[in-house]
Amino acid sequence: MSLDRDRAEETGLGRWKAKLALFLPGLFLLGFNIGTGSVTTMATAGANYGMSLLWTVLVSCVATYLMIATYGRYTLVTGETALEAFRKHIHPAVGMFFIIALGVGVCASLMGVMGIVAEVSYEWSKTLIPGGIDPLYWAMIFCAVAYFIFWSGRTQIFERILAVVVAIMASSFVLNFFILMPPVGEMAKGLVPSVPETSASETGPLLLIASMVGTTIFSGLFIMRTTLVKEAGWDITHDKQQRRDAAFAAVMMFIISASIMATAAGSLYAEGIGLDRVSQMVGLLEPLAGPLAVSIFAIGIIAAGVSSQFPNLIMIPWLLCDYRSSPRDMTLWKYRLFVGVISLLGLVVPLFDARPLFVLILSQAFNVVLLPVTVACIMYLGSRADLMGEHRNSFWTNLGLGGLFLFSLVTGYMAFQGLRGML
């Protein structure tokens, strides 16, 4: 009897693991995409403009699904990652352009992400310990955690750890949404495209829209997607599975991003309180919602920072391996040393007492500049019959990509105008 019970439990556990494995690539993308950059932009948008920019989140998440599915299908058919394809079928310079541009963005993100996580942790610790724990110590702890996760070198371990961190992050932000949600009518109005008047904040609506698009429709996300698909050993028979996985990631991106925006809109915006530093929310939320909401929000930001910091660390080595078509063995000492050095960038903001918010929003807005090139590349590659055969882009796929290309040009112009106005 006990043997049968053990077998049943093992069978049930095996089925649960198999179901979880179907969503691990999507959870990896979700952890990569929803970091402190997203928290920063969504919280700033909610605090300064209420729910009026919710339409930007919706459009961005729909576009993200389209790009994840299209890039993923290319790898399913050809077996090539994005950078391999750029080098072979367009020009090697295109591949190098993405490595350099994404590398610059990653370095800025490493500094901004850890700066915000350290600031929030410091403010939160002051509610628990007199004087709190210095931000530099928090930055050292979280940099060490991210590097420890990297040390194993196995993608499957990365994915499983990120799945746990993403679950904590999502639960925290969604729970805060129900505690502090704004009126349903305001959320519905936010789905209608509009550009609000500039608030007293240093971040204008144009720059904020561009950074929201940049942090959600992130070029690095789609390029890394092809790497994950290839490593999973999927082929075109897995197309339905990879589209379902992409849809799961996009839907969860919208839910979490909207929850963050609604939390700030239902508390700070409702009280007429703007936001220029995300760490301000720790002190501002307590009198409005109590210490529980503050703790939940802080845990969510910390989880978001860890979940995005780790993929940021491995992006440059993965891109270089893909470009050279070399084995992606992250246990090699040259990669461990390289990642160890760039992980120290996370200490820059606490060491020099810099303000990470502007740096982070600027890096997210910079991503918009990459987007038109990213869209144009997959339109070209996905439409080539010699590469894709019967699976080349359909008319509707190219129509959607064409619309996204135009949208990316508009948001790129918004980023330029917003930066010019700020400077």
C-alpha angles and dihedrals in degrees: 000000000000090000091055090047091051091050091049091050091049090048091049092047090048091052091048091051091048091052092047090050089060090063101037095095088050091049089050090054091046092052090046094048102040104061135130088291089065092041090051097049096040094046092046091049092049095045096046103032107018115221094327092110097049088107089067090058092049095049091045094051093049089050090047091055091051093050095044092050094045096047090043092052091052090058092044090057102037103025089227127124119229096259092048088053094047091051096045104036106026113022136301089239090065091057092048090048091058093045092052096041094046090043091056090047092049093052091051090046093050089057097042097043096051091042091057094043090050092048093049092046090050093050091046093048089056088065089056105031126033107254093005129232117299115258091235091062091050091050091050091050096050094042088054092049093051092047092048090055090050093050094075090063095206121123092209091058090047091053096048094048091047090049090060093045092047091050090054092047095048093046091050097051096041091049090051089050091062091046096050106018117151122229114298090235091061091051091050092050089051090065090067109089113248140138113230124216117272114273128213089266121108088239111077123206095253094054090043093053090049092049092047090053091044095051093047104036092045116173092211089059093061094044091050088048091065089052092053092047092051093046091050089059093234123160134185091290086069094057094108091049094049092048090051089049090050091049091051091052093047095047092049090048089057094046094049095042092047090048092054092048092047092050091057093040094050093050116021100026091045089056094044092248116142126206131228099154124040090215087065088073091068092061096034097049097053098072090040101045108006135247094294093063090045092053092047091050093047092050090050093052092047091050090047091051094050093044092054099035094063097052088046089057095052098040099087095047091046092049092050092049092049093048092051093038088232127147112279099229106158092183091076112111094234090062094042090052093046093049091045090056097047091045086067087069085079088072096056099087097047092042095053097030091236125166108250099190098078092042092051096046089046091053091049091050089049088060088067089067089061095048100078090052091047092051094045092051095054092043089057098041095041092051096053110108092200090061104032103026112186090353096065119129115294123229090258093049092052090045090055092046091049090053090049090050091056091044090052091053091052093049090045088056089048090053091051092048093045093050092047091051092048094048 
